[in-house]
């Protein structure tokens, strides 16, 4: 005769269990001083052709520093924890381009010049564009190295204008 198992479900009503939080939820309860700090140095893409520079120049950021550009075109800010780069720029009173904040429009594209970032979501860029061209979405990218150098406003780059911005459907 087969054995019959009876399971009794009793919801746990104990208030002594910990409320476990991870990621951004955990950060909300942390002292901001305990969060890691990342330095983001930025350069406005539109300043590059204006000064006769090229995006592939090895000393691009040194040229930008020596050119005494406005804060809109070159500078740096800190990001704590898992803030997106676009959010960090806004925290620093920068007005960077964006449209959707949902990883699907490419208006907030940036070119990673140095350092590491993690992109939480991407609905528009190809793997090749990310891995080989270092194109990321600032609305979805979080610094992963202590220092990051990026070229924001990259939607004006010829490649992006011809292949992504206003052309590609998601």
Tab-separated table of N, CA and C in Angstrom, residues 11-122:
chain	number	residue	atom	x	y	z
A	11	UNK	N	2.303	29.416	7.729
A	11	UNK	CA	3.116	30.600	7.452
A	11	UNK	C	3.861	31.050	8.692
A	12	UNK	N	5.068	31.481	8.474
A	12	UNK	CA	5.891	31.957	9.576
A	12	UNK	C	5.442	33.359	9.948
A	13	UNK	N	5.062	33.531	11.161
A	13	UNK	CA	4.600	34.833	11.623
A	13	UNK	C	5.599	35.458	12.588
A	14	UNK	N	6.777	34.883	12.651
A	14	UNK	CA	7.766	35.385	13.596
A	14	UNK	C	8.299	36.736	13.145
A	15	UNK	N	8.329	37.683	14.033
A	15	UNK	CA	8.891	38.990	13.721
A	15	UNK	C	10.377	39.021	14.039
A	16	UNK	N	10.924	37.888	14.502
A	16	UNK	CA	12.335	37.866	14.859
A	16	UNK	C	13.230	37.517	13.672
A	17	UNK	N	12.644	37.168	12.538
A	17	UNK	CA	13.467	36.867	11.374
A	17	UNK	C	13.987	38.165	10.766
A	18	UNK	N	15.227	38.130	10.288
A	18	UNK	CA	15.785	39.366	9.722
A	18	UNK	C	15.150	39.700	8.378
A	19	UNK	N	15.070	40.971	8.102
A	19	UNK	CA	14.605	41.428	6.802
A	19	UNK	C	15.859	41.556	5.942
A	20	UNK	N	16.083	40.609	5.086
A	20	UNK	CA	17.305	40.565	4.297
A	20	UNK	C	17.135	41.434	3.062
A	21	UNK	N	18.098	42.335	2.860
A	21	UNK	CA	18.079	43.215	1.705
A	21	UNK	C	19.400	43.085	0.972
A	22	UNK	N	19.339	43.183	-0.337
A	22	UNK	CA	20.551	43.125	-1.142
A	22	UNK	C	20.538	44.266	-2.146
A	23	UNK	N	21.697	44.534	-2.738
A	23	UNK	CA	21.790	45.527	-3.802
A	23	UNK	C	21.366	46.909	-3.366
A	24	UNK	N	20.597	47.560	-4.234
A	24	UNK	CA	20.155	48.929	-3.976
A	24	UNK	C	19.288	49.022	-2.727
A	25	UNK	N	18.494	47.975	-2.439
A	25	UNK	CA	17.658	47.997	-1.245
A	25	UNK	C	18.523	48.034	0.015
A	26	UNK	N	19.625	47.294	0.003
A	26	UNK	CA	20.509	47.269	1.164
A	26	UNK	C	21.171	48.629	1.348
A	27	UNK	N	21.524	49.277	0.245
A	27	UNK	CA	22.168	50.586	0.336
A	27	UNK	C	21.279	51.632	0.982
A	28	UNK	N	19.986	51.504	0.817
A	28	UNK	CA	19.063	52.497	1.368
A	28	UNK	C	19.181	52.581	2.886
A	29	UNK	N	19.539	51.476	3.521
A	29	UNK	CA	19.654	51.445	4.975
A	29	UNK	C	21.075	51.685	5.479
A	30	UNK	N	22.019	51.834	4.555
A	30	UNK	CA	23.420	51.990	4.948
A	30	UNK	C	23.764	53.462	5.157
A	31	UNK	N	24.729	53.676	5.993
A	31	UNK	CA	25.290	55.012	6.151
A	31	UNK	C	26.027	55.343	4.855
A	32	UNK	N	25.730	56.466	4.217
A	32	UNK	CA	26.387	56.816	2.956
A	32	UNK	C	27.912	56.788	3.038
A	33	UNK	N	28.450	57.040	4.209
A	33	UNK	CA	29.900	57.018	4.377
A	33	UNK	C	30.472	55.604	4.240
A	34	UNK	N	29.624	54.574	4.377
A	34	UNK	CA	30.082	53.193	4.263
A	34	UNK	C	30.052	52.674	2.825
A	35	UNK	N	29.461	53.425	1.913
A	35	UNK	CA	29.358	52.991	0.521
A	35	UNK	C	30.658	53.281	-0.220
A	36	UNK	N	31.025	52.431	-1.174
A	36	UNK	CA	32.238	52.711	-1.953
A	36	UNK	C	32.062	53.986	-2.778
A	37	UNK	N	33.162	54.679	-3.014
A	37	UNK	CA	33.147	55.932	-3.761
A	37	UNK	C	33.929	55.729	-5.053
A	38	UNK	N	33.341	56.180	-6.157
A	38	UNK	CA	33.969	56.089	-7.469
A	38	UNK	C	34.132	57.494	-8.039
A	39	UNK	N	35.251	57.733	-8.685
A	39	UNK	CA	35.523	59.024	-9.318
A	39	UNK	C	35.244	58.897	-10.815
A	40	UNK	N	34.382	59.754	-11.327
A	40	UNK	CA	34.050	59.758	-12.751
A	40	UNK	C	34.572	61.048	-13.361
A	41	UNK	N	35.507	60.915	-14.298
A	41	UNK	CA	35.978	62.066	-15.059
A	41	UNK	C	35.261	62.016	-16.398
A	42	UNK	N	34.731	63.142	-16.837
A	42	UNK	CA	33.922	63.170	-18.044
A	42	UNK	C	34.438	64.199	-19.036
A	43	UNK	N	34.111	63.958	-20.303
A	43	UNK	CA	34.408	64.880	-21.388
A	43	UNK	C	33.206	64.875	-22.314
A	44	UNK	N	32.752	66.046	-22.696
A	44	UNK	CA	31.624	66.173	-23.612
A	44	UNK	C	32.108	65.828	-25.019
A	45	UNK	N	31.433	64.899	-25.682
A	45	UNK	CA	31.840	64.501	-27.030
A	45	UNK	C	31.931	65.696	-27.970
A	46	UNK	N	31.041	66.654	-27.834
A	46	UNK	CA	31.026	67.789	-28.752
A	46	UNK	C	32.280	68.657	-28.639
A	47	UNK	N	32.998	68.593	-27.527
A	47	UNK	CA	34.245	69.350	-27.381
A	47	UNK	C	35.373	68.729	-28.209
A	48	UNK	N	35.258	67.467	-28.539
A	48	UNK	CA	36.340	66.775	-29.254
A	48	UNK	C	36.544	67.349	-30.661
A	49	UNK	N	35.526	67.347	-31.528
A	49	UNK	CA	35.753	67.931	-32.865
A	49	UNK	C	35.971	69.444	-32.825
A	50	UNK	N	35.384	70.118	-31.849
A	50	UNK	CA	35.569	71.572	-31.735
A	50	UNK	C	37.035	71.950	-31.539
A	51	UNK	N	37.799	71.048	-30.911
A	51	UNK	CA	39.212	71.319	-30.643
A	51	UNK	C	40.145	70.549	-31.585
A	52	UNK	N	39.584	69.876	-32.573
A	52	UNK	CA	40.414	69.135	-33.517
A	52	UNK	C	40.994	67.852	-32.953
A	53	UNK	N	40.391	67.346	-31.907
A	53	UNK	CA	40.860	66.099	-31.300
A	53	UNK	C	40.132	64.931	-31.932
A	54	UNK	N	40.583	63.717	-31.598
A	54	UNK	CA	39.951	62.489	-32.062
A	54	UNK	C	39.620	61.621	-30.856
A	55	UNK	N	38.523	60.922	-30.928
A	55	UNK	CA	38.091	60.070	-29.813
A	55	UNK	C	39.137	59.001	-29.479
A	56	UNK	N	39.976	58.641	-30.446
A	56	UNK	CA	40.994	57.607	-30.229
A	56	UNK	C	42.327	58.158	-29.732
A	57	UNK	N	42.430	59.467	-29.512
A	57	UNK	CA	43.669	60.050	-28.995
A	57	UNK	C	43.987	59.447	-27.631
A	58	UNK	N	45.219	58.960	-27.470
A	58	UNK	CA	45.618	58.351	-26.205
A	58	UNK	C	45.694	59.370	-25.065
A	59	UNK	N	45.902	60.634	-25.416
A	59	UNK	CA	46.025	61.676	-24.401
A	59	UNK	C	44.819	62.617	-24.401
A	60	UNK	N	43.668	62.087	-24.781
A	60	UNK	CA	42.464	62.906	-24.918
A	60	UNK	C	42.115	63.661	-23.634
A	61	UNK	N	42.154	62.989	-22.508
A	61	UNK	CA	41.767	63.638	-21.255
A	61	UNK	C	42.844	64.616	-20.770
A	62	UNK	N	44.084	64.357	-21.114
A	62	UNK	CA	45.140	65.315	-20.791
A	62	UNK	C	44.947	66.590	-21.615
A	63	UNK	N	44.587	66.428	-22.886
A	63	UNK	CA	44.308	67.586	-23.746
A	63	UNK	C	43.128	68.382	-23.194
A	64	UNK	N	42.108	67.680	-22.753
A	64	UNK	CA	40.928	68.351	-22.204
A	64	UNK	C	41.290	69.133	-20.942
A	65	UNK	N	42.107	68.550	-20.078
A	65	UNK	CA	42.513	69.237	-18.848
A	65	UNK	C	43.344	70.481	-19.167
A	66	UNK	N	44.199	70.384	-20.170
A	66	UNK	CA	45.058	71.518	-20.541
A	66	UNK	C	44.286	72.610	-21.276
A	67	UNK	N	43.145	72.259	-21.868
A	67	UNK	CA	42.376	73.220	-22.660
A	67	UNK	C	41.522	74.154	-21.808
A	68	UNK	N	41.464	73.917	-20.532
A	68	UNK	CA	40.681	74.757	-19.627
A	68	UNK	C	39.225	74.885	-20.107
A	69	UNK	N	38.605	73.743	-20.318
A	69	UNK	CA	37.219	73.696	-20.785
A	69	UNK	C	36.256	74.072	-19.673
A	70	UNK	N	35.040	74.413	-20.040
A	70	UNK	CA	34.007	74.715	-19.044
A	70	UNK	C	33.630	73.447	-18.294
A	71	UNK	N	32.985	73.621	-17.154
A	71	UNK	CA	32.552	72.471	-16.349
A	71	UNK	C	31.551	71.601	-17.112
A	72	UNK	N	30.822	72.187	-18.033
A	72	UNK	CA	29.884	71.421	-18.864
A	72	UNK	C	30.638	70.432	-19.762
A	73	UNK	N	31.808	70.841	-20.232
A	73	UNK	CA	32.544	70.025	-21.190
A	73	UNK	C	33.562	69.076	-20.576
A	74	UNK	N	34.102	69.415	-19.420
A	74	UNK	CA	35.103	68.536	-18.798
A	74	UNK	C	35.104	68.765	-17.291
A	75	UNK	N	35.203	67.663	-16.572
A	75	UNK	CA	35.256	67.750	-15.119
A	75	UNK	C	35.186	66.373	-14.505
A	76	UNK	N	34.862	66.340	-13.227
A	76	UNK	CA	34.727	65.059	-12.538
A	76	UNK	C	33.730	65.197	-11.392
A	77	UNK	N	33.236	64.061	-10.959
A	77	UNK	CA	32.338	63.994	-9.812
A	77	UNK	C	32.472	62.625	-9.181
A	78	UNK	N	31.981	62.513	-7.966
A	78	UNK	CA	32.002	61.239	-7.250
A	78	UNK	C	30.630	60.594	-7.285
A	79	UNK	N	30.650	59.274	-7.308
A	79	UNK	CA	29.418	58.483	-7.193
A	79	UNK	C	29.627	57.523	-6.034
A	80	UNK	N	28.629	57.402	-5.193
A	80	UNK	CA	28.679	56.442	-4.084
A	80	UNK	C	27.790	55.248	-4.390
A	81	UNK	N	28.276	54.085	-4.038
A	81	UNK	CA	27.471	52.871	-4.140
A	81	UNK	C	27.131	52.486	-5.553
A	82	UNK	N	25.874	52.211	-5.785
A	82	UNK	CA	25.423	51.716	-7.088
A	82	UNK	C	24.600	52.746	-7.848
A	83	UNK	N	24.963	54.018	-7.723
A	83	UNK	CA	24.281	55.062	-8.496
A	83	UNK	C	24.698	54.932	-9.952
A	84	UNK	N	23.751	55.151	-10.835
A	84	UNK	CA	24.073	55.172	-12.256
A	84	UNK	C	24.869	56.429	-12.581
A	85	UNK	N	25.689	56.356	-13.604
A	85	UNK	CA	26.523	57.491	-13.983
A	85	UNK	C	25.666	58.706	-14.332
A	86	UNK	N	24.579	58.512	-15.055
A	86	UNK	CA	23.698	59.642	-15.382
A	86	UNK	C	23.141	60.279	-14.108
A	87	UNK	N	22.737	59.469	-13.144
A	87	UNK	CA	22.231	59.993	-11.867
A	87	UNK	C	23.324	60.752	-11.124
A	88	UNK	N	24.543	60.218	-11.151
A	88	UNK	CA	25.656	60.895	-10.506
A	88	UNK	C	25.945	62.248	-11.137
A	89	UNK	N	25.844	62.299	-12.462
A	89	UNK	CA	26.043	63.575	-13.162
A	89	UNK	C	24.971	64.575	-12.729
A	90	UNK	N	23.747	64.125	-12.634
A	90	UNK	CA	22.669	65.012	-12.201
A	90	UNK	C	22.853	65.441	-10.744
A	91	UNK	N	23.341	64.528	-9.909
A	91	UNK	CA	23.639	64.879	-8.517
A	91	UNK	C	24.676	65.999	-8.453
A	92	UNK	N	25.557	66.033	-9.467
A	92	UNK	CA	26.610	67.052	-9.540
A	92	UNK	C	26.168	68.269	-10.360
A	93	UNK	N	24.859	68.404	-10.548
A	93	UNK	CA	24.262	69.537	-11.272
A	93	UNK	C	24.642	69.615	-12.747
A	94	UNK	N	24.940	68.465	-13.346
A	94	UNK	CA	25.210	68.410	-14.781
A	94	UNK	C	23.909	68.090	-15.509
A	95	UNK	N	23.779	68.627	-16.693
A	95	UNK	CA	22.580	68.382	-17.504
A	95	UNK	C	22.995	67.596	-18.734
A	96	UNK	N	23.026	66.288	-18.591
A	96	UNK	CA	23.427	65.410	-19.683
A	96	UNK	C	22.191	64.945	-20.442
A	97	UNK	N	22.344	64.634	-21.729
A	97	UNK	CA	21.195	64.199	-22.524
A	97	UNK	C	20.707	62.802	-22.131
A	98	UNK	N	19.418	62.643	-22.156
A	98	UNK	CA	18.774	61.351	-21.970
A	98	UNK	C	17.359	61.488	-22.504
A	99	UNK	N	16.717	60.386	-22.708
A	99	UNK	CA	15.339	60.424	-23.181
A	99	UNK	C	14.466	59.477	-22.361
A	100	UNK	N	14.840	58.209	-22.311
A	100	UNK	CA	13.915	57.226	-21.745
A	100	UNK	C	14.300	56.681	-20.365
A	101	UNK	N	15.555	56.631	-20.023
A	101	UNK	CA	16.065	55.994	-18.798
A	101	UNK	C	15.679	54.519	-18.707
A	102	UNK	N	15.347	53.928	-19.825
A	102	UNK	CA	14.916	52.526	-19.836
A	102	UNK	C	15.752	51.679	-20.782
A	103	UNK	N	16.952	52.130	-21.113
A	103	UNK	CA	17.917	51.364	-21.903
A	103	UNK	C	17.489	51.093	-23.334
A	104	UNK	N	16.673	51.970	-23.898
A	104	UNK	CA	16.188	51.664	-25.243
A	104	UNK	C	16.292	52.797	-26.255
A	105	UNK	N	16.838	53.950	-25.900
A	105	UNK	CA	16.822	55.052	-26.871
A	105	UNK	C	18.202	55.487	-27.357
A	106	UNK	N	19.248	55.279	-26.625
A	106	UNK	CA	20.632	55.620	-26.977
A	106	UNK	C	20.955	57.108	-26.889
A	107	UNK	N	20.063	57.937	-26.370
A	107	UNK	CA	20.375	59.353	-26.231
A	107	UNK	C	21.398	59.602	-25.128
A	108	UNK	N	21.505	58.695	-24.196
A	108	UNK	CA	22.441	58.876	-23.087
A	108	UNK	C	23.748	58.114	-23.304
A	109	UNK	N	24.025	57.706	-24.544
A	109	UNK	CA	25.222	56.910	-24.786
A	109	UNK	C	26.486	57.639	-24.364
A	110	UNK	N	27.415	56.840	-23.906
A	110	UNK	CA	28.728	57.335	-23.516
A	110	UNK	C	29.756	56.346	-24.034
A	111	UNK	N	30.979	56.808	-24.181
A	111	UNK	CA	32.071	55.939	-24.587
A	111	UNK	C	32.988	55.793	-23.385
A	112	UNK	N	33.200	54.567	-22.974
A	112	UNK	CA	34.095	54.294	-21.853
A	112	UNK	C	35.524	54.419	-22.357
A	113	UNK	N	36.234	55.380	-21.821
A	113	UNK	CA	37.598	55.663	-22.249
A	113	UNK	C	38.596	54.910	-21.379
A	114	UNK	N	38.301	54.828	-20.075
A	114	UNK	CA	39.192	54.144	-19.141
A	114	UNK	C	38.400	53.691	-17.931
A	115	UNK	N	38.753	52.524	-17.381
A	115	UNK	CA	38.080	51.997	-16.210
A	115	UNK	C	37.074	50.927	-16.578
A	116	UNK	N	36.277	50.534	-15.599
A	116	UNK	CA	35.274	49.493	-15.784
A	116	UNK	C	33.914	49.975	-15.302
A	117	UNK	N	32.883	49.599	-16.038
A	117	UNK	CA	31.507	49.851	-15.632
A	117	UNK	C	30.693	48.586	-15.850
A	118	UNK	N	29.572	48.527	-15.184
A	118	UNK	CA	28.615	47.434	-15.376
A	118	UNK	C	27.320	48.074	-15.842
A	119	UNK	N	26.776	47.546	-16.935
A	119	UNK	CA	25.510	48.069	-17.444
A	119	UNK	C	24.402	47.117	-16.991
A	120	UNK	N	23.473	47.611	-16.200
A	120	UNK	CA	22.398	46.778	-15.670
A	120	UNK	C	21.462	46.255	-16.754
A	121	UNK	N	21.153	47.094	-17.718
A	121	UNK	CA	20.193	46.697	-18.746
A	121	UNK	C	20.608	47.357	-20.053
A	122	UNK	N	20.326	46.675	-21.164
A	122	UNK	CA	20.636	47.217	-22.481
A	122	UNK	C	19.677	46.597	-23.489
